[in-house]
Coordinates of C-alpha atoms and ligand atoms in Angstrom, one line a residue:
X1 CA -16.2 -8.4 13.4
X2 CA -15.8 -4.8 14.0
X3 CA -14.8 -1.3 12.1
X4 CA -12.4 1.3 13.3
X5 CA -12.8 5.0 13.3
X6 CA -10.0 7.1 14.1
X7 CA -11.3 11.1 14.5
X8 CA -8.7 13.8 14.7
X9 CA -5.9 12.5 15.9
X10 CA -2.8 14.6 16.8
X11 CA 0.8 13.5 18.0
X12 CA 4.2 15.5 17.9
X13 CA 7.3 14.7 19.2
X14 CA 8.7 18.1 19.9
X15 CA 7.9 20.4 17.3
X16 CA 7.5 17.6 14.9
X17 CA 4.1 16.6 14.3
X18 CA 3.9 13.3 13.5
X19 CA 0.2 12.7 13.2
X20 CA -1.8 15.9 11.8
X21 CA -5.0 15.9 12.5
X22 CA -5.9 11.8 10.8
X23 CA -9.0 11.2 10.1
X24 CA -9.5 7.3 9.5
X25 CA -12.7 5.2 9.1
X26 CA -12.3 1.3 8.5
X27 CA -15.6 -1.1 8.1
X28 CA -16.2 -3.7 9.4
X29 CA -13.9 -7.1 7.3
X30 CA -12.4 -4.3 5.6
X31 CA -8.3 -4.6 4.6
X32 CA -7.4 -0.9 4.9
X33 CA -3.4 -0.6 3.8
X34 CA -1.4 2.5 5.4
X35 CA 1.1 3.1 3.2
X36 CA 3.6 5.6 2.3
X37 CA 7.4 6.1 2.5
X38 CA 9.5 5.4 5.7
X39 CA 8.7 8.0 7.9
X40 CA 5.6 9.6 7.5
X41 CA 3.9 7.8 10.4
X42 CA 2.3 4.9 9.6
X43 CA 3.7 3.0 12.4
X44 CA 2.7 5.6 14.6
X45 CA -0.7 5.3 13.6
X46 CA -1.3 1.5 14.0
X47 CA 0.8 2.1 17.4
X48 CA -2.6 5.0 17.8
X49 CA -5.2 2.6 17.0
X50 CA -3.5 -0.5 19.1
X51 CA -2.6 1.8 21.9
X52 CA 0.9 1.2 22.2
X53 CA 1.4 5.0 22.8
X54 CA -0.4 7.9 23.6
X55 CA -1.9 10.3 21.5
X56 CA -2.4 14.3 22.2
X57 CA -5.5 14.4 21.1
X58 CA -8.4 12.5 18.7
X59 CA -10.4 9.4 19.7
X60 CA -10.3 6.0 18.7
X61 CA -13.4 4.0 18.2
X62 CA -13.2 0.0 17.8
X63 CA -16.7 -1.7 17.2
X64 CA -18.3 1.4 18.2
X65 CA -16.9 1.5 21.2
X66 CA -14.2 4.4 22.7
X67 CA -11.1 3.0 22.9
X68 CA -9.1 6.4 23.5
X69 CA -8.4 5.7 27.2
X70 CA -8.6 1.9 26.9
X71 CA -5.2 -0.2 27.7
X72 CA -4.1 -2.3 24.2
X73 CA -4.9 -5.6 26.0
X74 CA -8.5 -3.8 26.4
X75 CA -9.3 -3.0 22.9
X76 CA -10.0 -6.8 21.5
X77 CA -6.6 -6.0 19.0
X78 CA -4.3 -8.5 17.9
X79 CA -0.6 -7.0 16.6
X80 CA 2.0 -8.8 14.0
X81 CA 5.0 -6.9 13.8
X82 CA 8.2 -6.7 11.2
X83 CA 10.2 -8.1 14.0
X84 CA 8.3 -10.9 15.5
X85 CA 10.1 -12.5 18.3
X86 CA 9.3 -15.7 18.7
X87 CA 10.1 -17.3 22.1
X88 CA 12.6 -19.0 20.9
X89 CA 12.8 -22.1 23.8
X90 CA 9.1 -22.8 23.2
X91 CA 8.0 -24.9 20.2
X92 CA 5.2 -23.4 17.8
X93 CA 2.4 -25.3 20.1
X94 CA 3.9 -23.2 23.3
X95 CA 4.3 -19.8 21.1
X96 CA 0.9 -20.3 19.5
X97 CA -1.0 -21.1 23.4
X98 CA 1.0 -18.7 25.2
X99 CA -1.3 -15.5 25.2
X100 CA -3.9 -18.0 25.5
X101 CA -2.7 -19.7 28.6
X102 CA -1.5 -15.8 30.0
X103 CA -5.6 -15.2 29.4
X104 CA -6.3 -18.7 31.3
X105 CA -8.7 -20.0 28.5
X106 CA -9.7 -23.7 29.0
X107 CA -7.1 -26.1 27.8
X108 CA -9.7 -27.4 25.7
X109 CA -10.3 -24.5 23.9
X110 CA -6.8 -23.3 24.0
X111 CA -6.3 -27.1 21.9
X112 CA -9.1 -26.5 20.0
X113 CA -8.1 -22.6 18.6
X114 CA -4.1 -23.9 18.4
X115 CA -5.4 -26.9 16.4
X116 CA -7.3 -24.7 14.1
X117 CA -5.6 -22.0 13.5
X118 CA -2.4 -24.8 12.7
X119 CA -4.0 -26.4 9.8
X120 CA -5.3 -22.9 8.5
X121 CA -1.5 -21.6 8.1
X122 CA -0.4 -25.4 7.6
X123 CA 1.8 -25.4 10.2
X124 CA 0.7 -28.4 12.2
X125 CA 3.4 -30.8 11.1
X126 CA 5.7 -28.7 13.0
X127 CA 3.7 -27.8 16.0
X128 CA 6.6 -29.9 18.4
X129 CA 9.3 -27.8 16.8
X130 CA 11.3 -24.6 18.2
X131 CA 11.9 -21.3 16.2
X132 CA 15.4 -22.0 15.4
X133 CA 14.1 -25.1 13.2
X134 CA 11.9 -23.1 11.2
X135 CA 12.1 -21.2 7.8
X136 CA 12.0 -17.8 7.7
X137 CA 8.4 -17.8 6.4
X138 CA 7.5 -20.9 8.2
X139 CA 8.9 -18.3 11.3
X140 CA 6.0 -15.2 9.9
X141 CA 3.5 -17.8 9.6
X142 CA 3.5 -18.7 13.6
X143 CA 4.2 -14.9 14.1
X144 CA 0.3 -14.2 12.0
X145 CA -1.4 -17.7 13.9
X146 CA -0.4 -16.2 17.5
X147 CA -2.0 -13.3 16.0
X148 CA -5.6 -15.5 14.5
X149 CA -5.7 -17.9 18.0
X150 CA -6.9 -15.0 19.8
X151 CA -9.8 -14.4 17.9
X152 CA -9.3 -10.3 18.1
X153 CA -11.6 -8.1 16.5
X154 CA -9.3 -6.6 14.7
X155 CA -5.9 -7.1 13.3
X156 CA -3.0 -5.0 12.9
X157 CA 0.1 -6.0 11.0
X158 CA 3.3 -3.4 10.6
X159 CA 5.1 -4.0 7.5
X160 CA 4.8 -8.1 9.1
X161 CA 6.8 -9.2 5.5
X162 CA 10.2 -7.1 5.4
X163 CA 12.2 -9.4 6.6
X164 CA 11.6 -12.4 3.6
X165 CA 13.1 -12.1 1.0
X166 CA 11.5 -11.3 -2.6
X167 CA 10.0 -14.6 -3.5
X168 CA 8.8 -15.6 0.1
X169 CA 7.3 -12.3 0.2
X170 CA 5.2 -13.1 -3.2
X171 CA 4.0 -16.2 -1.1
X172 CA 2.9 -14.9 2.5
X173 CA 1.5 -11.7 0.5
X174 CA -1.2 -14.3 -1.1
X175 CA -1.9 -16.7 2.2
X176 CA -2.7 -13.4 3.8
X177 CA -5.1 -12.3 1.3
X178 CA -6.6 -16.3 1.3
X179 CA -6.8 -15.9 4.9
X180 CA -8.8 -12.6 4.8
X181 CA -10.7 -13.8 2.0
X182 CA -11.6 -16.8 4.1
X183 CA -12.5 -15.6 7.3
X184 CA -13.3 -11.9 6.8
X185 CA -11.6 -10.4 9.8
X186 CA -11.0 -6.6 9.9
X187 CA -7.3 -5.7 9.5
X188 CA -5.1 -2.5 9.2
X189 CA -1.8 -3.1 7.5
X190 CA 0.9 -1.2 7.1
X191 CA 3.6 -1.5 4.4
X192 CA 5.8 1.1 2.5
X193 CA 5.7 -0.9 -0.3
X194 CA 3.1 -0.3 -2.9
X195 CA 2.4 -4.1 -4.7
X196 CA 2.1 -5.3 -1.4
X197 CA -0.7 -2.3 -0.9
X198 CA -2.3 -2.6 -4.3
X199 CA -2.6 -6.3 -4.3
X200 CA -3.5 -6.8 -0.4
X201 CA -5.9 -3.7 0.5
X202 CA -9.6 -3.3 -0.1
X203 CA -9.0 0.4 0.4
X204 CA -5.1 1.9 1.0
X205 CA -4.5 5.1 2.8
X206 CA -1.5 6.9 1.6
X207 CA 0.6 9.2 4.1
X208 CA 2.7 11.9 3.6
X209 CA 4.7 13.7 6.3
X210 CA 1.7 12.9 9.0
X211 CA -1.4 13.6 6.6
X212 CA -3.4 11.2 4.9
X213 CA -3.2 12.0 1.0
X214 CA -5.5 9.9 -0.3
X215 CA -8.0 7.1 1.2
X216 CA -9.6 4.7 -1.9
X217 CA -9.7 1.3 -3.5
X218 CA -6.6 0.7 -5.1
X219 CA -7.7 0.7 -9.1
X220 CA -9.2 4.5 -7.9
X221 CA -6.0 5.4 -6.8
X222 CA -4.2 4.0 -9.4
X223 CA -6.5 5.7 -12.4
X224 CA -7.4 8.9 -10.1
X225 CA -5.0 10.0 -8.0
X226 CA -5.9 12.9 -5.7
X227 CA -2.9 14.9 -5.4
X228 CA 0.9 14.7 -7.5
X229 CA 2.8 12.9 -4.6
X230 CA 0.0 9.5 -4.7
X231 CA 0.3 9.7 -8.7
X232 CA 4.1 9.5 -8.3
X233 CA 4.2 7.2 -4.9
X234 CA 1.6 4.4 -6.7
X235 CA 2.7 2.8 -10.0
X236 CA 5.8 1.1 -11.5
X237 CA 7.3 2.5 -13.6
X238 CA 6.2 5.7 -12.7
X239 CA 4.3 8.0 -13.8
X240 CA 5.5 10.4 -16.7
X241 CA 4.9 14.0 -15.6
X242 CA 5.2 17.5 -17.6
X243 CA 5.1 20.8 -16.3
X244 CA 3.2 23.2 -18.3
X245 CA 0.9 25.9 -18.8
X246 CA -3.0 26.0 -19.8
X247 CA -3.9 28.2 -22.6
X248 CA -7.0 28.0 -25.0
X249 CA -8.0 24.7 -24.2
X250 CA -4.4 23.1 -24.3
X251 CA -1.7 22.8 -22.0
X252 CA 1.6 24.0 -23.4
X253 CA 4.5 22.4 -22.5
X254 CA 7.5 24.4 -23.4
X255 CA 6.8 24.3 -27.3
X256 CA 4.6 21.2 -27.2
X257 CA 0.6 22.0 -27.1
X258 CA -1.6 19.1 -26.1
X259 CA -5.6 19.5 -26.1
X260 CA -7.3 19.0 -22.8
X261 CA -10.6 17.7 -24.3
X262 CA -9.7 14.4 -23.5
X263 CA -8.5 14.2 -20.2
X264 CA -10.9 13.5 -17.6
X265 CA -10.5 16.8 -15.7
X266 CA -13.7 17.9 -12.7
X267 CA -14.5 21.3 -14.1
X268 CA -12.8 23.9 -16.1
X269 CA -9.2 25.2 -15.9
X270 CA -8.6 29.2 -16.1
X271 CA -6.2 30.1 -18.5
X272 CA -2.6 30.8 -17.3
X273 CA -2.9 28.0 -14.7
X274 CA 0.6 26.5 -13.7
X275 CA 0.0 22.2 -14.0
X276 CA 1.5 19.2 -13.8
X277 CA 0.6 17.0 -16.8
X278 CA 0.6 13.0 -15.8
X279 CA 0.8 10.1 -17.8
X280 CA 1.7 6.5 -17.4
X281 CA 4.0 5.1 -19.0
X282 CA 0.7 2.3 -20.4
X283 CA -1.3 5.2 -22.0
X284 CA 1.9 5.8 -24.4
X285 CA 2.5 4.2 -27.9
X286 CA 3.7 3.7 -30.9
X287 CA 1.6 5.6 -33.7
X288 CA 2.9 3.4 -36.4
X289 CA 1.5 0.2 -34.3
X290 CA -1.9 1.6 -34.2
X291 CA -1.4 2.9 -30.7
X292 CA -4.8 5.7 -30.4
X293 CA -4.2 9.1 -28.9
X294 CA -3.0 12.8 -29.5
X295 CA 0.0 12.4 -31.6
X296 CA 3.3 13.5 -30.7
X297 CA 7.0 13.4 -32.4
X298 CA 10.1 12.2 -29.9
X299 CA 13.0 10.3 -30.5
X300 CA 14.6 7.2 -28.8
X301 CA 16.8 7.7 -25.9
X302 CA 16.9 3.9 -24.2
X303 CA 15.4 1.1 -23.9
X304 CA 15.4 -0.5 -20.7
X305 CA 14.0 -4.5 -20.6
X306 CA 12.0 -5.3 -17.6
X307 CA 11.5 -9.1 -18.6
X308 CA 7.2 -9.3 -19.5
X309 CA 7.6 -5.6 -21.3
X310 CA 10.6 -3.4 -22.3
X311 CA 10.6 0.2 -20.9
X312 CA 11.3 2.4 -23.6
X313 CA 12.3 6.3 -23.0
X314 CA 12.0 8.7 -25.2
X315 CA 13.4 12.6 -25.6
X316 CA 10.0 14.6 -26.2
X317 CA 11.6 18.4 -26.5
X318 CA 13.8 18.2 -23.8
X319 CA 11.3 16.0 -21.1
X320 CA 12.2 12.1 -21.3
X321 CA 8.7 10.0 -21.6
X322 CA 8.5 6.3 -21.1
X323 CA 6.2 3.8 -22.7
X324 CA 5.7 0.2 -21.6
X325 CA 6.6 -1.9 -25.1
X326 CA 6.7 -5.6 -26.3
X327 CA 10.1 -6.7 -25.6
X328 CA 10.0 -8.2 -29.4
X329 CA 8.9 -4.8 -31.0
X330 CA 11.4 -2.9 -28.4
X331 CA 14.5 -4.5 -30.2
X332 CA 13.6 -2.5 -33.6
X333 CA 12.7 0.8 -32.1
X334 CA 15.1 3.3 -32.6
X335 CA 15.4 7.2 -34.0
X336 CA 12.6 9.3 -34.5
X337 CA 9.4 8.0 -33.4
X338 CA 5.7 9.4 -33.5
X339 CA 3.9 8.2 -30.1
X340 CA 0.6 8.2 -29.1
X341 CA -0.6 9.7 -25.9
X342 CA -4.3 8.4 -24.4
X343 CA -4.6 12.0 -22.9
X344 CA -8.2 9.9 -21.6
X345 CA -6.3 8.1 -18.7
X346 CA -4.1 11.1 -18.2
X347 CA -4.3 13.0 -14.9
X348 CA -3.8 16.8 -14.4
X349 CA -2.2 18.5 -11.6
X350 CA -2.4 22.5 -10.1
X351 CA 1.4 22.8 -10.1
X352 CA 0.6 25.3 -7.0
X353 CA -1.8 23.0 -4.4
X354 CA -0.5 19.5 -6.4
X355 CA -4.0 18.7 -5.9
X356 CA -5.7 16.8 -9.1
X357 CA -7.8 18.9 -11.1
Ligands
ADP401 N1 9.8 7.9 20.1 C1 10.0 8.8 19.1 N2 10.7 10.0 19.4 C2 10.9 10.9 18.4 N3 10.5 10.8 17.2 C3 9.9 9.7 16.8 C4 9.6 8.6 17.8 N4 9.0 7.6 17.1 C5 8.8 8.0 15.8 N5 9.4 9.2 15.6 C6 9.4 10.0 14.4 O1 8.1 10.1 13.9 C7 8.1 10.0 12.5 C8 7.1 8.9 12.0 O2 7.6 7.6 12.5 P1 6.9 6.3 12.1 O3 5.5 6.4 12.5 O4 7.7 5.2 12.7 O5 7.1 6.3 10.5 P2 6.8 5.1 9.5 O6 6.3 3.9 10.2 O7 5.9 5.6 8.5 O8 8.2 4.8 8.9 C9 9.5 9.8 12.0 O9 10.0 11.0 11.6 C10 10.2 9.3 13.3 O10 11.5 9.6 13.3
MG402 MG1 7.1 2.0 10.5

């Protein structure tokens, strides 16, 4: 099992700079998620660290070794992708022994990984059939075994679940985390869609326009976010956010004045300071149901039903705020309400750097 550290790496296309300066360290039977919105290069990172492209500058270390120079087949990687081409006139024993046989391992332990790596992903019932008799996720899970037979180092999967649809999705997301659970490899993953990332990833890095935001365990990203695009990229629904101004202790949003005592802020914040209040739509309640917090007047605007909890937005001066509600308490909500805000989960922003303060 090894780790991955990526130092400084740099790659434009033109005068667009893809990759800024990434710094990137992954331990050893770590699940690190890149994720971020289409775009910002993710794929162009996992193409850095397999070697599928060149990069102007930085190194790549696998298992403490150098990589940079190092051909993909020479850096002990093995790649899923979104679009994972099967050969389509072999049957899964043939796809699953191919890069074996192309490495001229011993038949017997070319049977011995195939056989293995079958009943892990429960595929060896149809081990004599071809692609084109296969499920879509029965297709994904010989696309991931080629990847396990050849006992890589490391794993690197790019976005390898787009193509199933919602429910099949739900199911491959879990047999990869039961795989990784099970046998500990080291993988870096790359998806754009945040479940996926909070659910799969033992840390997730999130990108923005070639820079990585944030790097940190997902429930630290999710109650800390570093800087106003994570807190808006990570959560559904989103996060609430108010622009205001600190004065005395407060922030002071338009006539509103909330007390900072609660939040959870690193040091103090000079008066005058531009922000970006955030809270999500959890930390809000109704006053009249007990809900704890700094008290605040609003009224209704819509409810929106989500199935487990309604979504209920509300007109606080003229910002809309929405609070996660009990569908069966939802259906009498209406008017003037009095909600409660746990400023103690709340997370405040330097309107100027959007960097959390
Ligand atoms: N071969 C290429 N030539 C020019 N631009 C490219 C090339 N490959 C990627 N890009 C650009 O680099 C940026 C990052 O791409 P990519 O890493 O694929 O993003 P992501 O995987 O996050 O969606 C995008 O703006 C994309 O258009
Ligand atoms: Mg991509």
């Amino acid at each position: 099992m090894s780790g991955v550290t990526v130092s400084a790496i740099a790659k434009a296309y033109g005068s667009l700079k893809v990759l800024q300066d990434i710094d990137l360290e992954v331990q050893p039977g770590e699940f690190t998620v890149l994720l971020g919105p289409s775009g910002c290069g993710k794929s162009t990172l996992l193409s850095a660290i397999a070697g599928l492209d060149e990069i102007d500058s930085g190194t790549v270390t696998i298992a403490g070794e150098d990589v940079t120079d190092r051909e993909p087949s020479q850096r002990g990687i093995a790649m899923v992708f979104q679009s994972y081409a099967l050969y389509p006139t072999m049957t899964v024993r043939g796809n699953l022994s191919f890069g074996l046989k192309v490495k001229r391992l011993p038949k017997a332990e070319i049977e011995r990984r195939v056989g293995k790596t079958a009943d892990m992903l429960q595929l060896t019932p149809l081990l004599d059939r071809k692609p084109g008799q296969l499920s879509g996720g029965q297709r994904q899970r010989v696309a991931i075994g080629r990847a396990l037979v050849q006992d890589a180092k490391l794993f690197l999967f790019d976005e390898p679940l787009s193509n199933l649809d919602a429910k099949l999705r739900t199911e491959m997301r879990v047999e990869i985390k039961k795989l990784h659970k099970d046998l500990g490899m080291t993988i870096v993953y790359v998806t754009h869609d945040q479940i996926e990332a909070m659910t799969l990833a033992t840390r997730i890095a999130v990108m923005k326009g070639g820079q990585i935001e944030q790097y940190a365990a997902p429930d630290e990203l999710y109650e800390r976010p570093a800087t106003l695009f994570v807190a808006g990229f990570v959560g559904a629904p989103a996060m609430n956010f108010f622009p205001g101004t600190v004065h005395g202790g407060h922030v002071v949003i338009d006539g509103l004045s909330l007390p900072l005592d609660p939040l959870p802020l690193a040091g103090a914040v000079a008066d005058g300071t531009k922000v970006i209040l955030g809270v999500r739509p959890e930390h809000v309640g109704l006053a009249d149901d007990g809900a704890q917090g700094t008290i605040v007047d609003a009224s209704t605007d819509f409810l929106e039903p989500m199935g487990a909890d309604t979504l209920g937005w509300f007109l606080l001066g003229r910002h809309r705020i929405s609070c996660r509600l009990a569908p069966q308490r939802a259906r009498s909500v209406s008017g003037l309400v009095r909600l409660a805000l746990d400023l103690r989960h709340a997370s405040l922003f330097d309107a100027n750097s959007e960097r959390r303060l």
